PDB file of C-alpha atoms in Angstrom:
ATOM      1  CA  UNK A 518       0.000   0.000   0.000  1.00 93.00           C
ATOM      2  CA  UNK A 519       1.362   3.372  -0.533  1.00 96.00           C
ATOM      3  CA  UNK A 520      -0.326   6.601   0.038  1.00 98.00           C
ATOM      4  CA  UNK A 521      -1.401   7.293  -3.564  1.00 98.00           C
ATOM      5  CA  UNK A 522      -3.497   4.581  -3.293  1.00 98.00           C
ATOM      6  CA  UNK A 523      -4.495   5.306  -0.312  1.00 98.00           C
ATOM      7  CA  UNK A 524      -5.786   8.301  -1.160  1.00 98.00           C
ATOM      8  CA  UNK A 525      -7.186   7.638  -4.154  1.00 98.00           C
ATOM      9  CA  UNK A 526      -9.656   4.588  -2.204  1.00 98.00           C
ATOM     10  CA  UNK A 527     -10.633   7.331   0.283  1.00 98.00           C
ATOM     11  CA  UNK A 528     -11.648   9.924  -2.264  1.00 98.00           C
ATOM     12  CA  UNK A 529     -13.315   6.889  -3.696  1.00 98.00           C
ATOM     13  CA  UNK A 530     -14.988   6.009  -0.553  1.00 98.00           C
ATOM     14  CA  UNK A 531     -16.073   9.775  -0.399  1.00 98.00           C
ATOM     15  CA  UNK A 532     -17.492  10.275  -3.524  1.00 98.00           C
ATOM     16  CA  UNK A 533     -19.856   7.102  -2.497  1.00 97.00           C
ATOM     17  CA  UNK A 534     -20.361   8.439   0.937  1.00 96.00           C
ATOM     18  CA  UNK A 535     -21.404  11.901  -0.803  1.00 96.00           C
ATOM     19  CA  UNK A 536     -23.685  10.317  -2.714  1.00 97.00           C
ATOM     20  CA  UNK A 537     -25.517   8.015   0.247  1.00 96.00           C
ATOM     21  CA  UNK A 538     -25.334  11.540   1.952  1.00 92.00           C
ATOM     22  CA  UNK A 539     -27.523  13.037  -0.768  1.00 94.00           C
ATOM     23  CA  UNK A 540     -30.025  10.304  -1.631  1.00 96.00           C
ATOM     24  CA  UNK A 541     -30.409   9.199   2.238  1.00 94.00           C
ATOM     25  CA  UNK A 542     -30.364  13.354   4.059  1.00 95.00           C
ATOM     26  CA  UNK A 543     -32.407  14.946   1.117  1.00 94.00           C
ATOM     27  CA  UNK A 544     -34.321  12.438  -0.091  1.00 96.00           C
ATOM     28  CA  UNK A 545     -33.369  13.645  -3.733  1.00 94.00           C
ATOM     29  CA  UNK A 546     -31.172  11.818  -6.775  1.00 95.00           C
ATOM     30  CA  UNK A 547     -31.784  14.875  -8.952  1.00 94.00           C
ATOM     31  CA  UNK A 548     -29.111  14.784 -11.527  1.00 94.00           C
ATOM     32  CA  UNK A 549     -28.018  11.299 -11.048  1.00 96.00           C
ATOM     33  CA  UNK A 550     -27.604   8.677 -13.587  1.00 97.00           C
ATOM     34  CA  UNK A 551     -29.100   5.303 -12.343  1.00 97.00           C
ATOM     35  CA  UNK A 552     -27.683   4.112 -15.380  1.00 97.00           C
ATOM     36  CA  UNK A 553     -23.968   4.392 -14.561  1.00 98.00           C
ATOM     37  CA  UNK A 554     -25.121   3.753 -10.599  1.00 98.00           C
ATOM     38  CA  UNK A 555     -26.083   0.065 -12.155  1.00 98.00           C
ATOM     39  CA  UNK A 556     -23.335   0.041 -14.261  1.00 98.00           C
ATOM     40  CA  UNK A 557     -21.271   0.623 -10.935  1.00 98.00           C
ATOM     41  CA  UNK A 558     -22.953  -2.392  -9.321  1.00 98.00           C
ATOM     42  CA  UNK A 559     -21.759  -4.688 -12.332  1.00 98.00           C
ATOM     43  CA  UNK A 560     -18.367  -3.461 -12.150  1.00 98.00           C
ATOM     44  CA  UNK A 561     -18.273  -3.849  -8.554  1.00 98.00           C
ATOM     45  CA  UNK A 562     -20.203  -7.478  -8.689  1.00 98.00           C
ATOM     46  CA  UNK A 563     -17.937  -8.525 -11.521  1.00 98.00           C
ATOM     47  CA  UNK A 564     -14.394  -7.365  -9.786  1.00 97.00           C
ATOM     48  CA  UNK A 565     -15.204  -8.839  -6.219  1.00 97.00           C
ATOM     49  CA  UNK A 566     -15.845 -12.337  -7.468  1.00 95.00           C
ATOM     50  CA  UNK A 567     -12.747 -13.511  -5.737  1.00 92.00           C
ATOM     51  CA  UNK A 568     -13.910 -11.272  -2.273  1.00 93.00           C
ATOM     52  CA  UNK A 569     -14.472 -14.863  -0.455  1.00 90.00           C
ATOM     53  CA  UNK A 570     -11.735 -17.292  -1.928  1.00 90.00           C
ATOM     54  CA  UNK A 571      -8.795 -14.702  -2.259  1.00 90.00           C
ATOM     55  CA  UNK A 572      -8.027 -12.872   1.307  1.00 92.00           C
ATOM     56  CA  UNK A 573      -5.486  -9.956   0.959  1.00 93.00           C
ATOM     57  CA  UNK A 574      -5.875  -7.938   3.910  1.00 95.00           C
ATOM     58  CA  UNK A 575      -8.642  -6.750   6.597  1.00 96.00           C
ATOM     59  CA  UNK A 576      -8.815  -3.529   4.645  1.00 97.00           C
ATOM     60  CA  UNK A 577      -8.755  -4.905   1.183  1.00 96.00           C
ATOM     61  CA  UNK A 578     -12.293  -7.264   2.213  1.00 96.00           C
ATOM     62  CA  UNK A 579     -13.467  -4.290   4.422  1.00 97.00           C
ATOM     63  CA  UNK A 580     -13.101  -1.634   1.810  1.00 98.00           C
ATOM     64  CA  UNK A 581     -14.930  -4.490  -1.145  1.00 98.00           C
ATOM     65  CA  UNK A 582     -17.594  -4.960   1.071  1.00 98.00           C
ATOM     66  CA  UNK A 583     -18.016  -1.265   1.591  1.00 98.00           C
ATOM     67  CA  UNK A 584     -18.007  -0.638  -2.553  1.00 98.00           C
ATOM     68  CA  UNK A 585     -20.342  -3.769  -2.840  1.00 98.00           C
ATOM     69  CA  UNK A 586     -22.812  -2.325   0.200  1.00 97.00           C
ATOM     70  CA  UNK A 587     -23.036   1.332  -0.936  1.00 97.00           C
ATOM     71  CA  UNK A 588     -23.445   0.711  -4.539  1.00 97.00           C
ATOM     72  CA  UNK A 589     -26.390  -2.025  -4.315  1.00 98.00           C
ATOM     73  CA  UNK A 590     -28.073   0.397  -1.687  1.00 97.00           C
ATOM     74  CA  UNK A 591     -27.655   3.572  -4.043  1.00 97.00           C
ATOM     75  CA  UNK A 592     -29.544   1.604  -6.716  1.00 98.00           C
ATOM     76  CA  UNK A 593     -31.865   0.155  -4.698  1.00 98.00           C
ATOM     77  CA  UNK A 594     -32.855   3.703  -3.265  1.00 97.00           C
ATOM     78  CA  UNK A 595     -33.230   5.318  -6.647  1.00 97.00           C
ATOM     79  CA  UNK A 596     -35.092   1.865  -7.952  1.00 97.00           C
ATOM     80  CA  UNK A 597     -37.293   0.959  -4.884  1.00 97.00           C
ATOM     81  CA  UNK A 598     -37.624   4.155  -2.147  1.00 96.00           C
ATOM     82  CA  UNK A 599     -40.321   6.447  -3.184  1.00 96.00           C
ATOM     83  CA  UNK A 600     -39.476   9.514  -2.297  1.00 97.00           C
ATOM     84  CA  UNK A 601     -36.117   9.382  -3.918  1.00 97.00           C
ATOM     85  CA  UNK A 602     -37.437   7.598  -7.030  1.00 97.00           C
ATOM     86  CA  UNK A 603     -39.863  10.471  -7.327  1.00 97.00           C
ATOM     87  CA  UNK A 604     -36.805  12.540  -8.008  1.00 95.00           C
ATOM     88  CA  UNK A 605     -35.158  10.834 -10.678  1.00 96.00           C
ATOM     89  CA  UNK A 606     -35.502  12.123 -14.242  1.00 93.00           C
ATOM     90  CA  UNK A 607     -36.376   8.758 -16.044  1.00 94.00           C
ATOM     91  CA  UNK A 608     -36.689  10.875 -19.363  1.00 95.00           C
ATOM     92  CA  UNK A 609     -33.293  12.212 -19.298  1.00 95.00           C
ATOM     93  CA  UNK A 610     -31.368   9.475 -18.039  1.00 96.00           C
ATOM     94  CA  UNK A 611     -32.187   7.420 -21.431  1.00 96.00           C
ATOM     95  CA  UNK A 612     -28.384   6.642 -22.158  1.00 95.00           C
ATOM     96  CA  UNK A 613     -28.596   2.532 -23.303  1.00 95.00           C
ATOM     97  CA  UNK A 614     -26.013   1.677 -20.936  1.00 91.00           C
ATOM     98  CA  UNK A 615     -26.193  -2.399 -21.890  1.00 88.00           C
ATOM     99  CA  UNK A 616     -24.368  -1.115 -24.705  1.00 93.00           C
ATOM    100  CA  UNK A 617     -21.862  -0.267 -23.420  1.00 95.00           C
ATOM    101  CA  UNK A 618     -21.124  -3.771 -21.542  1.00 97.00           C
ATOM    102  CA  UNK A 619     -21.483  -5.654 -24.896  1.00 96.00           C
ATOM    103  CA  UNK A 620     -18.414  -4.273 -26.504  1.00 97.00           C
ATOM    104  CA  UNK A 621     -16.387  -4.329 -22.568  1.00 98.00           C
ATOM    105  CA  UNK A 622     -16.794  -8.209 -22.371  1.00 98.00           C
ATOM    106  CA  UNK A 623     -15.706  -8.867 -25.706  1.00 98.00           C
ATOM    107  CA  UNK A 624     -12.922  -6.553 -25.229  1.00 98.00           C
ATOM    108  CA  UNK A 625     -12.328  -8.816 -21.834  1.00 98.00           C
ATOM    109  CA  UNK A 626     -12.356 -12.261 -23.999  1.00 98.00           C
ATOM    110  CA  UNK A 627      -9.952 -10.675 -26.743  1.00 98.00           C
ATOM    111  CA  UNK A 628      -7.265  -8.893 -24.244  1.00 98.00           C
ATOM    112  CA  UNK A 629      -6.525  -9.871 -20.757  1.00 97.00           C
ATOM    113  CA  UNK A 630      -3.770 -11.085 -18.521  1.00 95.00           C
ATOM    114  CA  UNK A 631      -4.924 -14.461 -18.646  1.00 95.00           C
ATOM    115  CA  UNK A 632      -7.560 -16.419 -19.774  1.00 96.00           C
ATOM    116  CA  UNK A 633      -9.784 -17.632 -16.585  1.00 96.00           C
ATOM    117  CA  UNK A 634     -13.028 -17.098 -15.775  1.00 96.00           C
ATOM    118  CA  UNK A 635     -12.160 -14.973 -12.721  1.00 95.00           C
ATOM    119  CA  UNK A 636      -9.576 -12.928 -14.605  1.00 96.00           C
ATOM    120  CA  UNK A 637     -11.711 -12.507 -17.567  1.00 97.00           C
ATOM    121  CA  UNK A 638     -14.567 -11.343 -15.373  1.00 97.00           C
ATOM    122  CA  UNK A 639     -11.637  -8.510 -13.704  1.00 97.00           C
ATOM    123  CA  UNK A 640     -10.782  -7.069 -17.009  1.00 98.00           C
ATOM    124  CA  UNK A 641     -14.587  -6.912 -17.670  1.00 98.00           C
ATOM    125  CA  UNK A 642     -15.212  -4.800 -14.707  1.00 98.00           C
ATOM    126  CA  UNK A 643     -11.926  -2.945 -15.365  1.00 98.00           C
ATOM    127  CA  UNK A 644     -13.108  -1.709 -18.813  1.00 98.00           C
ATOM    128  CA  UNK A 645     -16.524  -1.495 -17.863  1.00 98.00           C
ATOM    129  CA  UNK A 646     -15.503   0.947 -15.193  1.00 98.00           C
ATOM    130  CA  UNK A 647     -13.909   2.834 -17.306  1.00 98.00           C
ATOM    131  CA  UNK A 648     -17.074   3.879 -19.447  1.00 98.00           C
ATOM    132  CA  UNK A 649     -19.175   3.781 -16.647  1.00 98.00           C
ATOM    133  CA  UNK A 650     -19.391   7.559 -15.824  1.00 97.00           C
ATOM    134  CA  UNK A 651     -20.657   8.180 -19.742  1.00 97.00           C
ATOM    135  CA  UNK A 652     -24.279   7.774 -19.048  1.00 97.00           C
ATOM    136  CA  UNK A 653     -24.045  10.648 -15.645  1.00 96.00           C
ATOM    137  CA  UNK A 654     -21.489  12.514 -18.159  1.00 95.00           C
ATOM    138  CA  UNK A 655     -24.525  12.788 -20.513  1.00 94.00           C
ATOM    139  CA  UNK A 656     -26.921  13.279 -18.169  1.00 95.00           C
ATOM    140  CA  UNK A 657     -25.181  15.860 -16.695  1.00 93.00           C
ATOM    141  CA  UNK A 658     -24.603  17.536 -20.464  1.00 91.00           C
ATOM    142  CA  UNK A 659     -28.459  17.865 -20.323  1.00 92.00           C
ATOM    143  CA  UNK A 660     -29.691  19.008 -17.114  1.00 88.00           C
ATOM    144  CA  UNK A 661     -29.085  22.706 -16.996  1.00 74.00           C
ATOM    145  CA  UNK A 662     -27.902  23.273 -13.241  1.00 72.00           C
ATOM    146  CA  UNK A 663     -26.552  20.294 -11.280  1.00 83.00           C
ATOM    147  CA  UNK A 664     -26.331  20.822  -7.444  1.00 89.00           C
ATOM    148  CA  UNK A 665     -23.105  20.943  -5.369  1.00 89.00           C
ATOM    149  CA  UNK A 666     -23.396  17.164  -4.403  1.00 92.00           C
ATOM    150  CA  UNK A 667     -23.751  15.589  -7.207  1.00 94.00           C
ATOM    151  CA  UNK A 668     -20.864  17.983  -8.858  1.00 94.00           C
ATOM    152  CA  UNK A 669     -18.704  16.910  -5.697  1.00 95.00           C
ATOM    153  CA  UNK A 670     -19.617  13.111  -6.101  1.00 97.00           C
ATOM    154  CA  UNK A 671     -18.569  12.993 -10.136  1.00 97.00           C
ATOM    155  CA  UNK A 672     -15.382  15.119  -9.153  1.00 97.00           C
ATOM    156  CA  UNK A 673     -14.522  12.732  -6.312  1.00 98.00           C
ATOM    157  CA  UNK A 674     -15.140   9.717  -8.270  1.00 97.00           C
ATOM    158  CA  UNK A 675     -12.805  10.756 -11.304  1.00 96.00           C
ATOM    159  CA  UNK A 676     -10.451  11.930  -9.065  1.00 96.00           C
ATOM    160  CA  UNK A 677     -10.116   8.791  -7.390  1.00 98.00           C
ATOM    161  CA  UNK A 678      -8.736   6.946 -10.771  1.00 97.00           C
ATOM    162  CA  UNK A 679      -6.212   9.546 -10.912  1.00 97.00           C
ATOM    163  CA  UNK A 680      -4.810   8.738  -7.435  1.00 98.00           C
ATOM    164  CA  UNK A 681      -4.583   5.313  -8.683  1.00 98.00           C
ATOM    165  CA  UNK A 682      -2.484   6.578 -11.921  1.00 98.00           C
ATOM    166  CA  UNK A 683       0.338   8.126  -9.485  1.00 98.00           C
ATOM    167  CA  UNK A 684       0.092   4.490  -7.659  1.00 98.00           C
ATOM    168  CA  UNK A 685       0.411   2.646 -10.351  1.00 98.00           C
ATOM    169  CA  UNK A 686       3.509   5.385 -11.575  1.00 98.00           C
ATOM    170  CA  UNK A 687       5.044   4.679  -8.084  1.00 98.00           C
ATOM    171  CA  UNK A 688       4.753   1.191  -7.803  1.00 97.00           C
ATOM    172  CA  UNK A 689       6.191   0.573 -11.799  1.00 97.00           C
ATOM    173  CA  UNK A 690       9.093   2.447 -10.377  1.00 97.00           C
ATOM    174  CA  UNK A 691       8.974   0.466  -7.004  1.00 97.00           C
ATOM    175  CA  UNK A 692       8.207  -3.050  -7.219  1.00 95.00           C
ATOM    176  CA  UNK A 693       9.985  -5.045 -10.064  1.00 91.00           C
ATOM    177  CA  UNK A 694       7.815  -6.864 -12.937  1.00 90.00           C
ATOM    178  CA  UNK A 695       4.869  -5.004 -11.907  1.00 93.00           C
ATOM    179  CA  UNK A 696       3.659  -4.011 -14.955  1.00 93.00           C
ATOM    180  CA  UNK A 697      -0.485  -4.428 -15.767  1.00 95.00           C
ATOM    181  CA  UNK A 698      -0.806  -2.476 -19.222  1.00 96.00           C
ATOM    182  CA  UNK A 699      -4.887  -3.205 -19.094  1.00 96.00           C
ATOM    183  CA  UNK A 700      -5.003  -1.878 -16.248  1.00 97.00           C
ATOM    184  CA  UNK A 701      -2.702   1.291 -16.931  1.00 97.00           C
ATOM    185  CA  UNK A 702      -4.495   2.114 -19.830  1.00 98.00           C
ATOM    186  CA  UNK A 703      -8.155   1.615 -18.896  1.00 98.00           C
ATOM    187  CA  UNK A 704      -7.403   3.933 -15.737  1.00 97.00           C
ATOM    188  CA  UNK A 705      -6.168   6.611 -17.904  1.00 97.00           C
ATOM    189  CA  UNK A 706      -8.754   6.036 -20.595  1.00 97.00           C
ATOM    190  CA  UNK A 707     -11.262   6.448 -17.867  1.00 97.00           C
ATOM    191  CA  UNK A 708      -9.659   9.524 -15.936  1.00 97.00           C
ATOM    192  CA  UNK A 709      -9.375  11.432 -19.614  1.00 97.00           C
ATOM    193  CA  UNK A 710     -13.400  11.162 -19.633  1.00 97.00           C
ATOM    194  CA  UNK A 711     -13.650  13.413 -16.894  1.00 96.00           C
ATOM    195  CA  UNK A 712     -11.154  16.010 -18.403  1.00 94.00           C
ATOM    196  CA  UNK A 713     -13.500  18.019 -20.015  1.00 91.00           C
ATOM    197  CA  UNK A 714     -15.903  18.177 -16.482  1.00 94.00           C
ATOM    198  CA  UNK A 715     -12.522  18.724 -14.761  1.00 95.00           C
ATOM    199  CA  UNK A 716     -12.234  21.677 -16.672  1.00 94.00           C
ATOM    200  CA  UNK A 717     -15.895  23.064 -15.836  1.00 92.00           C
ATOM    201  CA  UNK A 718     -15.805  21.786 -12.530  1.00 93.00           C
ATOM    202  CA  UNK A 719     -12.446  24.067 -11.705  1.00 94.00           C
ATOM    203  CA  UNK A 720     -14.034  27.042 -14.039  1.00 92.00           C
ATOM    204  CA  UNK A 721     -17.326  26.885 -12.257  1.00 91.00           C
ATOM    205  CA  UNK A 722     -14.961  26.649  -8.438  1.00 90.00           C
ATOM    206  CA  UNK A 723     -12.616  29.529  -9.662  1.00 91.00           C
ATOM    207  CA  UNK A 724     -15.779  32.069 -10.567  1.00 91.00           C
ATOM    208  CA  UNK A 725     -17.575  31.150  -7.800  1.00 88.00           C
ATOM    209  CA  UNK A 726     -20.627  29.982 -10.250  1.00 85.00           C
ATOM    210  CA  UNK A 727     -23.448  27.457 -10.991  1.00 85.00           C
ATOM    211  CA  UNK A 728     -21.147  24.143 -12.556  1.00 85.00           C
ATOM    212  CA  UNK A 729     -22.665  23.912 -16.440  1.00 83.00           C
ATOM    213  CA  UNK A 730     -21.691  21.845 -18.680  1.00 82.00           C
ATOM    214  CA  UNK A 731     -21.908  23.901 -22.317  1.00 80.00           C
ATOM    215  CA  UNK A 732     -24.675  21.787 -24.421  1.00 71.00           C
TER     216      UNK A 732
ATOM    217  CA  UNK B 304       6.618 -21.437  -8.607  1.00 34.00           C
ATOM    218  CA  UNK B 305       4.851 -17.861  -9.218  1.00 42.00           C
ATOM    219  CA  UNK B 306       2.168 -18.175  -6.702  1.00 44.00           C
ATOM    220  CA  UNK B 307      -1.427 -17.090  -7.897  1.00 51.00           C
ATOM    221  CA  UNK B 308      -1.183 -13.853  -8.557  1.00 63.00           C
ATOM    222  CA  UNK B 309      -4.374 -12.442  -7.181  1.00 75.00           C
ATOM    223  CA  UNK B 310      -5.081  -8.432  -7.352  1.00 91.00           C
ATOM    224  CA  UNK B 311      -4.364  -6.686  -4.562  1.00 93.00           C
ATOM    225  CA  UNK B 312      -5.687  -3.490  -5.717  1.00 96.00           C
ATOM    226  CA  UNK B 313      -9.517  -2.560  -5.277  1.00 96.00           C
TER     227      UNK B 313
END
């Protein structure tokens, strides 16, 4: 463990605890995609296979478990609780998301590390994660204002993947033969998605306005 | 023998 990745599971963790802040306080999932919130629980689902056979430390179960917990309950909240399912804009949110896993698990059967159900299944969830955040992207790109949490919870959750790029810098340099090129690419493949909110995100912070994504 | 590699990242 070093402290890039530490710090890029805790700004993961916070971006989910933002988001469980918002749906459970105010009762509201304005401006979220369930879409990539399902998407999440697949990638999560698909990743964790191994959370009962292979044990790698306390915090490495603790922190799955966590992931696994928050993102079943976020769906099931905007799915099942009817006050927060009031507030979700069905109409907008119309990205076709299974789409998007079609062309990620043939990717997974083509390219991977090797070829085993479990490790096909981690490259799966490793390039589905990576697209994941297109359907919220989208969403966001068409509802006008977006409120502070949800801006907070996309910037927390791209920023996380970027922690993970310095870890995976620090351990190439670090640790001999670690090299995972899937993995290297699909994390900056996914954190180059966010570049254009990034850029928004800071404008928005810098002059103190509304975050707006230009149409 | 290279034991199982299993991912230790999350």
């Amino acid at each position: 463990m070093n402290i890039f990745r530490l710090a890029g599971d805790m700004t993961h963790l916070a971006s989910v605890l933002v988001l469980l802040l918002k749906i459970h306080t105010i009762k509201s999932c304005a401006g979220v995609s369930l879409k990539t919130q399902e998407l999440y629980v697949i990638v999560f689902a698909t990743r964790y296979l191994d959370i009962f056979t292979s044990f790698v430390s306390i915090y490495n179960s603790l922190m799955k478990l966590i992931f696994l917990g928050s993102s079943f309950s976020i769906v099931w909240y905007m799915r099942y609780h009817k006050a927060v399912h009031r507030t979700y804009d069905r109409e907008q949110d119309t990205f076709r998301h299974w789409f998007l896993m079609l062309p990620c698990i043939l990717l997974a059967l083509l390219i991977h590390e090797k070829f085993t159900f479990f490790e096909v299944m981690w490259t799966f969830s490793l390039y589905l994660e990576a697209v994941a955040i297109l359907p919220q992207l989208v969403l966001l790109q068409r509802t006008r204002n977006i409120d502070n949490l949800t801006g907070q919870y996309i910037f927390l959750l791209g920023g996380y993947r970027g922690f993970y790029i310095l870890n995976w810098i620090y351990r190439y340099f670090t640790e001999p033969h670690y090299v995972h090129w899937i993995t290297w690419i699909s994390g900056l493949v996914q954190t180059l998605l966010y570049a254009d909110f990034f850029y928004y995100y800071f404008l928005s912070w810098k002059n103190n306005k509304k975050l707006q994504l230009p149409a | 023998a290279n034991e199982e590699e299993s991912h230790d990242e999350l």
